[in-house]
Amino acid sequence: MTVPPLIIAPSILAADFARLADEVRAVEHAADWLHVDVMDNHFVPNLTIGLPVVQSLRAATQLPFDVHLMIEDPRRWAPGYADAGAYNVTFHAEACDDPVALAKDLRSAGAKAGLAIDRDTPIEPYLDLLPSFDTLLIMTIKAGFGGQRFIPQLLDKVRAARGHVASGHLELRIEVDGGIAADTIEQAAAAGADAFVAGTAVYGADDPAEAVRRLRGLAERAATGA
């Protein structure tokens, strides 16, 4: 199989919410995906944006939306994000009693299906489900808040997933989310991640587009062992 190019997905959780459309356009020609964190103040103790904002932003950019649902009852809400034009909709394993069924619903609605694994959740029980998914999102922090410090020990999950993907010849993105910045992205890429969510590392920079390009260069160098 050909190796797909790496994905850099700026998270608008770190953007200026009063200028969201402008913040999205600031990375439009540098980023691959736009990461959209949806939190409901139930599954995680924080409240962010929801479906109406995603619907409005969809008209403002051509970037594929990588929607990360940190919510209870994703069976109820996830297909709506697919209908709104999300490219990839990821929900948490901890919030869903039948992940494979929801993955099928998302694919039927026209989106890629992603499974997220939080900080304290073992990955092993979910490895056999991966053929049903397009993306595996591994949290490298505790889900629910931006700006947390990267936890390198969680890259063991990335390594386990990469080994499973390779042995099964699966086509699956392994995405990491949490504390990804210039000083951590190389570790994540070397462990086997190929999609990277970056919030403050992008939107806290003077030039968000240049920050995306720098992160991409670091990840590519680490992934190739250069």
C-alpha positions as CSV (number, residue, x, y, z in Angstrom):
1,M,0.0,0.0,0.0
2,T,1.1,3.5,-0.6
3,V,1.9,5.6,2.4
4,P,-0.6,8.5,2.6
5,P,0.7,12.0,3.3
6,L,0.6,13.3,6.8
7,I,-2.4,15.3,8.0
8,I,-2.1,18.5,10.0
9,A,-5.5,19.5,11.6
10,P,-5.6,22.9,13.4
11,S,-8.1,22.9,16.2
12,I,-10.5,25.8,16.3
13,L,-10.9,25.3,20.1
14,A,-7.8,27.5,20.3
15,A,-9.0,30.1,17.8
16,D,-10.7,33.4,18.5
17,F,-14.4,32.5,18.6
18,A,-15.4,36.0,17.7
19,R,-13.5,35.7,14.4
20,L,-14.0,32.0,13.6
21,A,-14.4,32.4,9.8
22,D,-11.3,34.6,9.6
23,E,-9.4,32.1,11.8
24,V,-10.3,29.3,9.6
25,R,-9.2,31.1,6.4
26,A,-5.9,31.9,8.1
27,V,-4.9,28.2,7.8
28,E,-6.9,27.3,4.7
29,H,-4.0,26.9,2.3
30,A,-1.7,25.3,4.8
31,A,-3.8,22.8,6.8
32,D,-5.3,19.5,5.6
33,W,-8.2,19.3,7.9
34,L,-10.0,21.6,10.3
35,H,-10.4,20.0,13.7
36,V,-13.7,20.8,15.4
37,D,-14.1,19.9,19.1
38,V,-17.7,19.5,20.2
39,M,-18.1,19.2,24.0
40,D,-21.4,18.9,25.8
41,N,-20.5,19.6,29.5
42,H,-21.6,16.0,30.3
43,F,-19.2,13.6,28.7
44,V,-16.5,16.1,29.5
45,P,-16.7,19.1,31.9
46,N,-16.6,21.8,29.2
47,L,-19.0,23.2,26.7
48,T,-18.0,24.4,23.2
49,I,-19.7,24.6,19.9
50,G,-22.3,22.5,18.3
51,L,-24.1,21.7,15.0
52,P,-25.3,25.2,14.1
53,V,-21.7,26.5,14.2
54,V,-20.5,23.7,12.1
55,Q,-23.2,24.3,9.5
56,S,-22.3,28.0,9.4
57,L,-18.6,27.4,9.0
58,R,-19.1,24.8,6.3
59,A,-20.0,27.7,3.9
60,A,-16.9,29.6,4.9
61,T,-14.1,27.2,3.9
62,Q,-13.2,24.3,1.6
63,L,-11.2,22.6,4.3
64,P,-12.4,19.1,5.3
65,F,-14.0,19.1,8.8
66,D,-12.6,16.7,11.3
67,V,-15.3,16.7,13.9
68,H,-14.4,15.3,17.3
69,L,-17.5,14.6,19.4
70,M,-16.8,14.6,23.2
71,I,-20.4,14.0,24.0
72,E,-22.8,11.6,25.5
73,D,-25.2,9.7,23.2
74,P,-23.2,10.1,20.0
75,R,-25.7,7.7,18.3
76,R,-28.2,10.6,18.5
77,W,-26.0,13.4,17.3
78,A,-23.2,12.1,15.2
79,P,-25.1,11.5,11.9
80,G,-26.2,15.2,11.9
81,Y,-22.6,16.3,11.6
82,A,-22.1,14.0,8.7
83,D,-25.3,15.5,7.1
84,A,-23.8,18.9,7.7
85,G,-20.8,18.1,5.5
86,A,-18.2,16.9,8.0
87,Y,-15.5,14.8,6.2
88,N,-14.7,12.8,9.3
89,V,-16.8,12.3,12.5
90,T,-15.1,10.8,15.5
91,F,-16.9,9.7,18.6
92,H,-15.6,8.3,21.9
93,A,-15.5,4.6,22.5
94,E,-16.3,5.3,26.2
95,A,-19.6,7.0,25.2
96,C,-21.0,4.4,22.8
97,D,-22.2,0.8,23.4
98,D,-22.1,-0.2,19.8
99,P,-19.3,1.6,18.0
100,V,-19.4,-0.5,14.9
101,A,-23.1,0.2,14.3
102,L,-22.5,4.0,14.6
103,A,-19.5,3.7,12.2
104,K,-21.8,2.2,9.7
105,D,-24.4,4.9,10.2
106,L,-21.7,7.6,9.6
107,R,-20.4,6.0,6.5
108,S,-24.0,5.6,5.2
109,A,-24.4,9.4,5.8
110,G,-21.4,10.1,3.7
111,A,-18.7,10.7,6.3
112,K,-15.6,8.9,7.4
113,A,-16.0,7.2,10.8
114,G,-13.5,7.8,13.6
115,L,-13.1,6.1,17.0
116,A,-11.5,8.1,19.9
117,I,-9.8,6.6,22.9
118,D,-9.4,8.8,26.0
119,R,-6.3,9.0,28.2
120,D,-7.3,6.4,30.7
121,T,-8.9,3.9,28.3
122,P,-6.9,0.8,27.3
123,I,-6.7,0.4,23.5
124,E,-6.5,-3.4,23.3
125,P,-10.3,-4.0,23.6
126,Y,-10.9,-1.9,20.5
127,L,-8.1,-3.1,18.2
128,D,-10.4,-5.7,16.6
129,L,-12.9,-3.1,15.7
130,L,-10.5,-1.0,13.6
131,P,-11.5,-2.5,10.2
132,S,-14.9,-0.7,10.7
133,F,-13.2,2.7,11.1
134,D,-11.3,5.2,8.9
135,T,-9.7,7.1,11.8
136,L,-8.4,6.1,15.3
137,L,-8.0,9.2,17.5
138,I,-5.7,8.6,20.4
139,M,-5.9,11.3,23.1
140,T,-2.4,12.3,24.3
141,I,-4.1,14.3,27.2
142,K,-7.3,13.9,29.1
143,A,-10.2,14.9,26.8
144,G,-12.1,18.0,27.6
145,F,-9.7,21.0,27.8
146,G,-7.3,22.6,25.4
147,G,-3.8,23.7,26.4
148,Q,-2.9,20.6,28.4
149,R,0.6,19.2,28.6
150,F,1.4,16.3,26.2
151,I,1.7,12.9,27.9
152,P,4.4,10.9,26.1
153,Q,3.5,7.6,27.8
154,L,0.3,7.6,25.8
155,L,2.3,7.0,22.6
156,D,2.4,3.4,23.6
157,K,-1.2,3.2,22.4
158,V,-0.1,4.7,19.1
159,R,2.6,2.1,18.7
160,A,0.2,-0.7,19.5
161,A,-2.3,0.6,17.0
162,R,0.3,1.1,14.3
163,G,1.5,-2.5,14.8
164,H,-2.1,-3.8,14.5
165,V,-2.8,-1.7,11.4
166,A,0.4,-2.9,9.8
167,S,-0.1,-6.6,10.6
168,G,-3.7,-6.4,9.3
169,H,-2.9,-4.2,6.3
170,L,-5.6,-1.8,7.3
171,E,-6.2,1.6,5.8
172,L,-6.6,3.7,8.9
173,R,-5.5,7.1,10.0
174,I,-4.0,7.2,13.4
175,E,-4.6,10.6,14.8
176,V,-3.2,12.2,18.0
177,D,-4.8,15.0,19.9
178,G,-3.5,16.9,22.9
179,G,-0.4,19.0,23.5
180,I,0.9,18.5,19.9
181,A,3.4,21.3,19.2
182,A,6.9,21.7,17.7
183,D,8.5,20.0,20.7
184,T,6.2,16.9,20.7
185,I,5.0,16.2,17.1
186,E,8.2,14.4,16.2
187,Q,7.7,11.9,19.0
188,A,4.1,11.3,17.9
189,A,5.1,10.8,14.3
190,A,8.0,8.5,15.1
191,A,5.5,6.4,17.2
192,G,3.3,5.9,14.1
193,A,0.8,8.7,14.1
194,D,0.0,10.2,10.7
195,A,-2.6,12.8,11.6
196,F,-2.0,15.6,14.2
197,V,-4.4,17.9,15.9
198,A,-2.7,21.2,17.0
199,G,-4.5,24.0,18.8
200,T,-2.5,26.6,20.6
201,A,0.6,25.6,18.6
202,V,-1.2,27.0,15.5
203,Y,-3.6,29.6,16.8
204,G,-1.2,30.9,19.4
205,A,1.4,31.7,16.7
206,D,1.8,35.0,15.0
207,D,1.4,33.3,11.7
208,P,-0.9,30.3,12.0
209,A,-0.3,29.1,8.4
210,E,3.5,29.1,8.9
211,A,3.0,27.2,12.2
212,V,1.2,24.5,10.3
213,R,3.9,24.3,7.7
214,R,6.6,24.0,10.4
215,L,4.7,21.2,12.2
216,R,4.3,19.4,8.9
217,G,8.0,19.5,8.2
218,L,8.9,18.3,11.7
219,A,6.4,15.4,11.4
220,E,7.6,14.4,8.0
221,R,11.2,14.3,9.1
222,A,10.4,12.1,12.1
223,A,8.2,9.8,10.1
224,T,10.9,9.1,7.5
225,G,13.7,8.9,10.1
226,A,15.5,11.8,8.4
